[in-house]
Coordinates of C-alpha atoms and ligand atoms in Angstrom, one line a residue:
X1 CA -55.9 -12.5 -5.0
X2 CA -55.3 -15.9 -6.7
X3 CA -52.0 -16.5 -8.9
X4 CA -52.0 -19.2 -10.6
X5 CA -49.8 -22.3 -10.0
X6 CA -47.5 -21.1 -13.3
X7 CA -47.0 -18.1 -12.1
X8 CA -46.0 -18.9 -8.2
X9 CA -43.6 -21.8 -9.8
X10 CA -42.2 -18.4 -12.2
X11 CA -41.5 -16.4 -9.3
X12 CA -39.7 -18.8 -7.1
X13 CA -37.4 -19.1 -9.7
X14 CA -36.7 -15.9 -10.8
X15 CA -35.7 -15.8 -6.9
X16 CA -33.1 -18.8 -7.1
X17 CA -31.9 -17.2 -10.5
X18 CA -31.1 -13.6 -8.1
X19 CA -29.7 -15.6 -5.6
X20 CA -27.5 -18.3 -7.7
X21 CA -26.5 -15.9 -10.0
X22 CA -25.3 -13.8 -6.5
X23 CA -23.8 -16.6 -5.2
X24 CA -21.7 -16.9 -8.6
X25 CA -20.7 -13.7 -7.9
X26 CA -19.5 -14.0 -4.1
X27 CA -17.5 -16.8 -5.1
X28 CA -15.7 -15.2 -8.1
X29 CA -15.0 -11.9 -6.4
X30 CA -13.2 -13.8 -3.4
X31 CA -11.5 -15.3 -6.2
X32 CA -10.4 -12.2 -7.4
X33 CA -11.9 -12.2 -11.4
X34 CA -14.3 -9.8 -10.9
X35 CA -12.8 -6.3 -10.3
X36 CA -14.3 -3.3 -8.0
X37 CA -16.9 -3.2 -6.2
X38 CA -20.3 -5.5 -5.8
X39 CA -23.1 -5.4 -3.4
X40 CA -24.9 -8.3 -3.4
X41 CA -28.8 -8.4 -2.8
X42 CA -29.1 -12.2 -0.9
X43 CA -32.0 -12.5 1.3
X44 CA -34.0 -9.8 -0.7
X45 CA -34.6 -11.7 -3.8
X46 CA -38.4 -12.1 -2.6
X47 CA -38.6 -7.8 -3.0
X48 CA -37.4 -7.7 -6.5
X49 CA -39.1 -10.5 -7.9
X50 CA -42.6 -9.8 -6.3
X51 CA -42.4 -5.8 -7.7
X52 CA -41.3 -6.9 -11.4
X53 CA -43.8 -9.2 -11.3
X54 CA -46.3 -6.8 -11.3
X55 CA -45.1 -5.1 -14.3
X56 CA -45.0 -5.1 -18.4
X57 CA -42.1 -5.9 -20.3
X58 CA -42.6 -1.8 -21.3
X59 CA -43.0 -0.5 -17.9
X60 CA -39.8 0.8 -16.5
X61 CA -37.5 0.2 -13.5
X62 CA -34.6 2.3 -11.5
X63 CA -32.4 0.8 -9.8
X64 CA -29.7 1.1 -7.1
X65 CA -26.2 -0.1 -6.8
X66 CA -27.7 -3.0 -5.2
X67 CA -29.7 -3.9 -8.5
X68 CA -28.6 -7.5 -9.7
X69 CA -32.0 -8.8 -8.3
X70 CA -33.9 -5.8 -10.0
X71 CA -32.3 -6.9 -13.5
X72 CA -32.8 -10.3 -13.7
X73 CA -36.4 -9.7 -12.0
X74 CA -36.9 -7.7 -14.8
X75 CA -35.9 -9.8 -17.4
X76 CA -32.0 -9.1 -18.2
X77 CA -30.1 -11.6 -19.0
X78 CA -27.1 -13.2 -16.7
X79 CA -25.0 -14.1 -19.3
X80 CA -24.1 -10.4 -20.7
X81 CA -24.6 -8.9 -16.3
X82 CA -21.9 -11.5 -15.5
X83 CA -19.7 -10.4 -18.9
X84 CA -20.6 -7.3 -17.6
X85 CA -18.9 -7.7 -14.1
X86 CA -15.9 -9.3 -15.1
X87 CA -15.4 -6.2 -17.0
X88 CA -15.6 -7.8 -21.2
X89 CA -16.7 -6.6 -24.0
X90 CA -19.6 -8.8 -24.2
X91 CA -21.3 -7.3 -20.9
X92 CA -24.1 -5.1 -21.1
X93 CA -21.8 -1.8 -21.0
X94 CA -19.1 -3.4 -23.4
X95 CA -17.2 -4.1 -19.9
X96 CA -17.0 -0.5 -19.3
X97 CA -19.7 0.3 -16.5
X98 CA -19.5 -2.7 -14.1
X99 CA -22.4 -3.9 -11.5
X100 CA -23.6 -0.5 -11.0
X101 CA -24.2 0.7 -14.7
X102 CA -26.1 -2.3 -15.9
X103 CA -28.6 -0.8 -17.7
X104 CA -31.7 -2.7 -20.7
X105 CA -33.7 0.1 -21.6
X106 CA -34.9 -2.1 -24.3
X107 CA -37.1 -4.2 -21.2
X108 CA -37.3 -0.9 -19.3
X109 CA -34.6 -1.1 -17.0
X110 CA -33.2 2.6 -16.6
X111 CA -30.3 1.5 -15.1
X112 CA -28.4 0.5 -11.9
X113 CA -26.7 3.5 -10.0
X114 CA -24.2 4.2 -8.0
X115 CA -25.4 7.3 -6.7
X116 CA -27.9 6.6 -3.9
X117 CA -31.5 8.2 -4.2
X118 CA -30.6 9.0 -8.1
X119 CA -32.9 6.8 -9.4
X120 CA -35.9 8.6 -7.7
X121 CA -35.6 12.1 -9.9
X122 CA -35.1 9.4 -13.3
X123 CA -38.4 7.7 -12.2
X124 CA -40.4 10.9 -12.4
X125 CA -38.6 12.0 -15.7
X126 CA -39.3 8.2 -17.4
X127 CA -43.0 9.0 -16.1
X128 CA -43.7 12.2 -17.0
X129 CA -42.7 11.4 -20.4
X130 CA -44.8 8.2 -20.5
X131 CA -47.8 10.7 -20.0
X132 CA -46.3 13.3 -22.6
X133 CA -46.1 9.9 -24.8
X134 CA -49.5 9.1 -24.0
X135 CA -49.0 5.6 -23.3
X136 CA -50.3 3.8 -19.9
X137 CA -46.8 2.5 -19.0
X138 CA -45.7 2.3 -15.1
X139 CA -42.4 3.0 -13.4
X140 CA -40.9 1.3 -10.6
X141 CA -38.6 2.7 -8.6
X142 CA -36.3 0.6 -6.6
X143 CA -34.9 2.8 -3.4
X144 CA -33.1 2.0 0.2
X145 CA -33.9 3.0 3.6
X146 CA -30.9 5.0 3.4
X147 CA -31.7 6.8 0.0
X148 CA -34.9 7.5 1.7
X149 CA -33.0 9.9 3.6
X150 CA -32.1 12.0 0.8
X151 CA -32.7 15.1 -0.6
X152 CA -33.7 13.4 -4.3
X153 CA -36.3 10.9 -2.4
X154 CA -38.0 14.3 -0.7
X155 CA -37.8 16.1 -4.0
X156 CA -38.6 13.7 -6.4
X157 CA -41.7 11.9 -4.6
X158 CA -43.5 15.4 -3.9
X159 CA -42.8 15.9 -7.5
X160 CA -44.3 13.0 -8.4
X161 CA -47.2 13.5 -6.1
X162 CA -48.4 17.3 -7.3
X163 CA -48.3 15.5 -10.8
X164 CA -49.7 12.7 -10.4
X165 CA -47.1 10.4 -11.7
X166 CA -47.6 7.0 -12.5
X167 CA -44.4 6.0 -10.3
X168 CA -44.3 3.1 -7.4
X169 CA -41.8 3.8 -5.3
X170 CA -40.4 0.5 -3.7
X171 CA -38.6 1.1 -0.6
X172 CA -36.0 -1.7 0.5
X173 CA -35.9 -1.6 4.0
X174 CA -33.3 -3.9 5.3
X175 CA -32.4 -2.2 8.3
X176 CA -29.3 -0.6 7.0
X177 CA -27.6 1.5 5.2
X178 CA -23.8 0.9 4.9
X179 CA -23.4 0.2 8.6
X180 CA -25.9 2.7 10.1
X181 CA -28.9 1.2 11.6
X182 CA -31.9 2.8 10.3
X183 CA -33.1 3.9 13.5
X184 CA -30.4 5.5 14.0
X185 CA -31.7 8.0 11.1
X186 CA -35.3 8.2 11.1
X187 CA -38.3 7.9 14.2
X188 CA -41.3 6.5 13.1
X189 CA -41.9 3.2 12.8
X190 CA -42.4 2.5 9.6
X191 CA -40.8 4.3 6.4
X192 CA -44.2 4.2 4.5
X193 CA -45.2 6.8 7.0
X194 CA -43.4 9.0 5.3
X195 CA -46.2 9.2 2.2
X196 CA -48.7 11.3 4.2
X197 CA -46.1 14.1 4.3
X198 CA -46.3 13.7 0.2
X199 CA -50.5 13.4 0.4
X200 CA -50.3 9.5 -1.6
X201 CA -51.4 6.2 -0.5
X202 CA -48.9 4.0 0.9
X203 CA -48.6 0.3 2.2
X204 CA -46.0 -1.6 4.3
X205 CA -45.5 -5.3 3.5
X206 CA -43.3 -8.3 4.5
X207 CA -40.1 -7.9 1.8
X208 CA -39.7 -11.6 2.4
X209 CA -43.2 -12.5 0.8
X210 CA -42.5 -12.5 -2.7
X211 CA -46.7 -12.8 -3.0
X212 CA -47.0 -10.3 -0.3
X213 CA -44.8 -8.1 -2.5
X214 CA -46.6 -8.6 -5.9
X215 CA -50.2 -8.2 -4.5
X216 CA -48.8 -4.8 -2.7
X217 CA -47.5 -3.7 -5.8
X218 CA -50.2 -5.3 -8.1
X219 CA -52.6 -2.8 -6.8
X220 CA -50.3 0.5 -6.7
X221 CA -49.4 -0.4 -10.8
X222 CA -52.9 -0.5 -11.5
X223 CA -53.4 3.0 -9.6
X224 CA -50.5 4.5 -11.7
X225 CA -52.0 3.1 -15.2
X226 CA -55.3 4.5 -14.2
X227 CA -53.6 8.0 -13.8
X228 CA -54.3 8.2 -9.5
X229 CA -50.8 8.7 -9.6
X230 CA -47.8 6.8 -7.2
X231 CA -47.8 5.2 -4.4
X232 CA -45.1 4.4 -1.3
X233 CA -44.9 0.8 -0.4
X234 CA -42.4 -0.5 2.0
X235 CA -40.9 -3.7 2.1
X236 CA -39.4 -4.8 5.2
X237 CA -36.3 -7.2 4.3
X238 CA -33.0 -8.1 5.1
X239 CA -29.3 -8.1 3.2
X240 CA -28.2 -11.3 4.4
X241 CA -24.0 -10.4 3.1
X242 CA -22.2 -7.2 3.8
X243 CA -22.7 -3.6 2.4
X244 CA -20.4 -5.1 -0.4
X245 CA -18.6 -8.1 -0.5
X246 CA -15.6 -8.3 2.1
X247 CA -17.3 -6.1 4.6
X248 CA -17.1 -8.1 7.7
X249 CA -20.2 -6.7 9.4
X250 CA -19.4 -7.1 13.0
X251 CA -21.6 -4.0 13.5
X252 CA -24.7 -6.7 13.0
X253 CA -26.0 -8.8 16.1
X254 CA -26.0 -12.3 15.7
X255 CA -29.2 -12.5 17.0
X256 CA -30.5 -10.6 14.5
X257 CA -28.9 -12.6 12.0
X258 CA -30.4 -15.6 13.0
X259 CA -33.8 -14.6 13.2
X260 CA -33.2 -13.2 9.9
X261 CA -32.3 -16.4 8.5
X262 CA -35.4 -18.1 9.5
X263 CA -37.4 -15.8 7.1
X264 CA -35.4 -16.4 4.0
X265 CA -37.9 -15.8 0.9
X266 CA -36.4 -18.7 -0.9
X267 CA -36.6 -21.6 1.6
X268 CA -39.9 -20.3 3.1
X269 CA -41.3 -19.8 0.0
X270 CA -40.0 -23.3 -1.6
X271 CA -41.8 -24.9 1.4
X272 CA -44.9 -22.9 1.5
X273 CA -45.2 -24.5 -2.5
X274 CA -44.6 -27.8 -1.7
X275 CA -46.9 -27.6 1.2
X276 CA -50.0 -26.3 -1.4
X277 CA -48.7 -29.0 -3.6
X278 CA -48.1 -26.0 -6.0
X279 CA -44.5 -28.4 -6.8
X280 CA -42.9 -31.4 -5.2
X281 CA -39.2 -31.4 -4.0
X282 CA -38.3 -33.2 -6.7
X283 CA -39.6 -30.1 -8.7
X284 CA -38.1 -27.6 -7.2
X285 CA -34.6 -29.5 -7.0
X286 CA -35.3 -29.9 -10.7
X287 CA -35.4 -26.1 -11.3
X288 CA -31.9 -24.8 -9.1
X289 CA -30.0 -27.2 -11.2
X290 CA -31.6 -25.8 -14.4
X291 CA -30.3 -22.7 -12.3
X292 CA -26.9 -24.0 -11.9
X293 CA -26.8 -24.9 -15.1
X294 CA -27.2 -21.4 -16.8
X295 CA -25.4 -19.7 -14.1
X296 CA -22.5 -21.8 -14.7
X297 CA -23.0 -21.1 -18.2
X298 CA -23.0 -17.2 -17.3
X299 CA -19.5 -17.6 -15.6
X300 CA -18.1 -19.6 -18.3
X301 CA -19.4 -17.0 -21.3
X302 CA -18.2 -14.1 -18.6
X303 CA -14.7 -15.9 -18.5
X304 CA -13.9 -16.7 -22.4
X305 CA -14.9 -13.2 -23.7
X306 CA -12.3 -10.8 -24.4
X307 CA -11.7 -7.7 -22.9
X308 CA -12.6 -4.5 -24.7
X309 CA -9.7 -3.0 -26.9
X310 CA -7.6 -0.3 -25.2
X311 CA -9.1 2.0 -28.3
X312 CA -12.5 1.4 -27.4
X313 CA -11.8 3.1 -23.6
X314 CA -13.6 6.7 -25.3
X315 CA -16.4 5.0 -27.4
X316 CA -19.5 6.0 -25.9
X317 CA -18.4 9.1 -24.3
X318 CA -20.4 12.1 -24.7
X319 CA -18.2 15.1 -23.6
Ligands
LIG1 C1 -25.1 10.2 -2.8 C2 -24.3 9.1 -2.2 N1 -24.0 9.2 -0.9 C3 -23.3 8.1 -0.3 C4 -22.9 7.0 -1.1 C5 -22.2 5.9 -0.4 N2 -23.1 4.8 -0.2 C6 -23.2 3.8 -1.1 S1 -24.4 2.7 -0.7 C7 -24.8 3.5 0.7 C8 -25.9 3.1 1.6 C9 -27.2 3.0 0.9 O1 -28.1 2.5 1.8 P1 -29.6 2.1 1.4 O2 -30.2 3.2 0.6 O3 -30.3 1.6 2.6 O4 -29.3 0.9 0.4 P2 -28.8 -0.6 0.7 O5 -27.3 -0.5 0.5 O6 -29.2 -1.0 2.1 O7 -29.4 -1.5 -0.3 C10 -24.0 4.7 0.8 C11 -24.1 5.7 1.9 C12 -23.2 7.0 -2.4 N3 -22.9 6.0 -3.2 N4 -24.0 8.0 -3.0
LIG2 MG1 -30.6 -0.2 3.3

């Protein structure tokens, strides 16, 4: 498949957008203005922004509580996630849901979740009413190793399968989930093996390879809008920070860690650019301070925006 050179300069910096927004993040949680918890997605940016590529401004994501990189890959904007975070009214929940509520169901995203695997049941019920609907839109759903493990992924995929859903499930395999080792949990090799079990077509791809990623999921979209229903594709990655911020992950080798850090999607792909003269470095440099700029601006519109109103605390509440 050729992309052209637009699109290849798009997608690397949708990646330093994840990852500069992220880094924000770190830096303001370990300065204690952001309150609870985040999990941050550094080193996977290549995953999200590879899938979302593939998709329409109308198809749909789920995410995970590890979704920053699904939302801006999508299309949200940093400004009102980073409102959002430090818990004001501006944010995308009026301050009230934090990182793992961010939801933009005008640009399809169903929402970040805080319940593992509970995005996989939501993909089948946002595609199963895109058929009722009659439209041709696609769901993506953004999963981890560890949610793979779950009743919801077993349920919800067969589910899927019997109906022939027009769902991609993306699997996030970055070894871990928490601090147990994925093969600690499962056997086979690969996670993707797990589609024959479900009767659909899978593929397993390098995470890391943001056109690796899109390709993968390029074809499995165009499956779903046909009505050949999902598909299982597994990309292998890596969270380069802890479960969530603070978590001092001495349960990782540091071997691993550095081999790890030779595959970063950002630095790889920046030089694979420059090397097919896609961009210069003068280029690129040009577009993460563009990146610093509006993240910058994110914090600062994050920082001057009020709280909500103690009144406002059971707006929004259905029960
Ligand atoms: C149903 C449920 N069980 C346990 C947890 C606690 N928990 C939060 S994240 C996580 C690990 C998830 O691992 P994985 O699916 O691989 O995603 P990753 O964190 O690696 O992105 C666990 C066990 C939870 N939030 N929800
Ligand atoms: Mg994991």
């Amino acid at each position: 498949m050729t992309i052209d050179n637009e699109k290849l300069i798009e997608k690397y910096r949708t990646m330093v957008r994840i990852r500069t927004f992220e880094q924000r993040v770190s830096r303001e949680f370990a300065a204690g203005n952001i309150p609870g918890f985040v999990h941050l997605y550094v080193g996977e940016e290549a995953t999200a922004t590879g899938a979302c590529a593939a998709l329409r401004s109308d198809d749909y994501i789920t995410s995970t509580h590890r979704g920053h990189g699904h939302v801006i890959a999508k299309g949200g904007q940093p400004d009102l996630m980073m409102a959002e975070l430090y818990g004001k009214k501006t944010g995308y929940c009026k301050g009230k849901g934090g990182s793992m509520h961010i939801a933009d169901t005008d640009i399809g995203i169903l929402g970040a979740n805080g319940i593992v695997g509970a995005g996989i049941p939501i993909a089948g019920g946002a595609a199963l009413s895109a058929r009722m609907r009659g439209t041709d839109q696609v769901v993506v759903c953004f999963l981890g190793d560890g949610a793979s493990n779950r009743g919801t992924f077993h349920e919800g995929v067969n589910l899927a399968a019997v109906w022939q859903l027009p769902v991609v499930y993306v699997i996030e395999n970055n070894l871990y989930a928490e601090k147990t080792r994925i093969a600690d949990t499962y056997r086979l090799p690969d996670l993707s093996d797990r589609a024959g079990a479900f009767g659909i077509p899978d593929v397993t791809v390098d995470g890391n390879d943001v056109v690796a990623v899109y390709e993968a999921v390029a074809e499995a979209v165009a499956r779903a809008r046909r009505g050949e229903g999902p598909t299982l594709v597994e990309c292998k990655t890596y969270r380069m920070h802890g479960h969530f911020e603070g978590d001092p992950q001495t349960y990782k080798p540091a071997d691993e860690v550095e081999e790890w850090k030779k595959k970063d999607p950002i630095v790889n792909f920046r030089k694979r650019l420059v090397e097919m003269e896609v961009l210069t470095g003068d280029d690129a440099d040009a577009i993460d301070q563009q990146v610093n700029n509006e993240m910058d601006a994110a914090v600062r519109f994050a920082q001057e925006s009020p709280f909500p109103d103690a009144e406002e605390a059971l707006e929004d509440v259905f029960a």
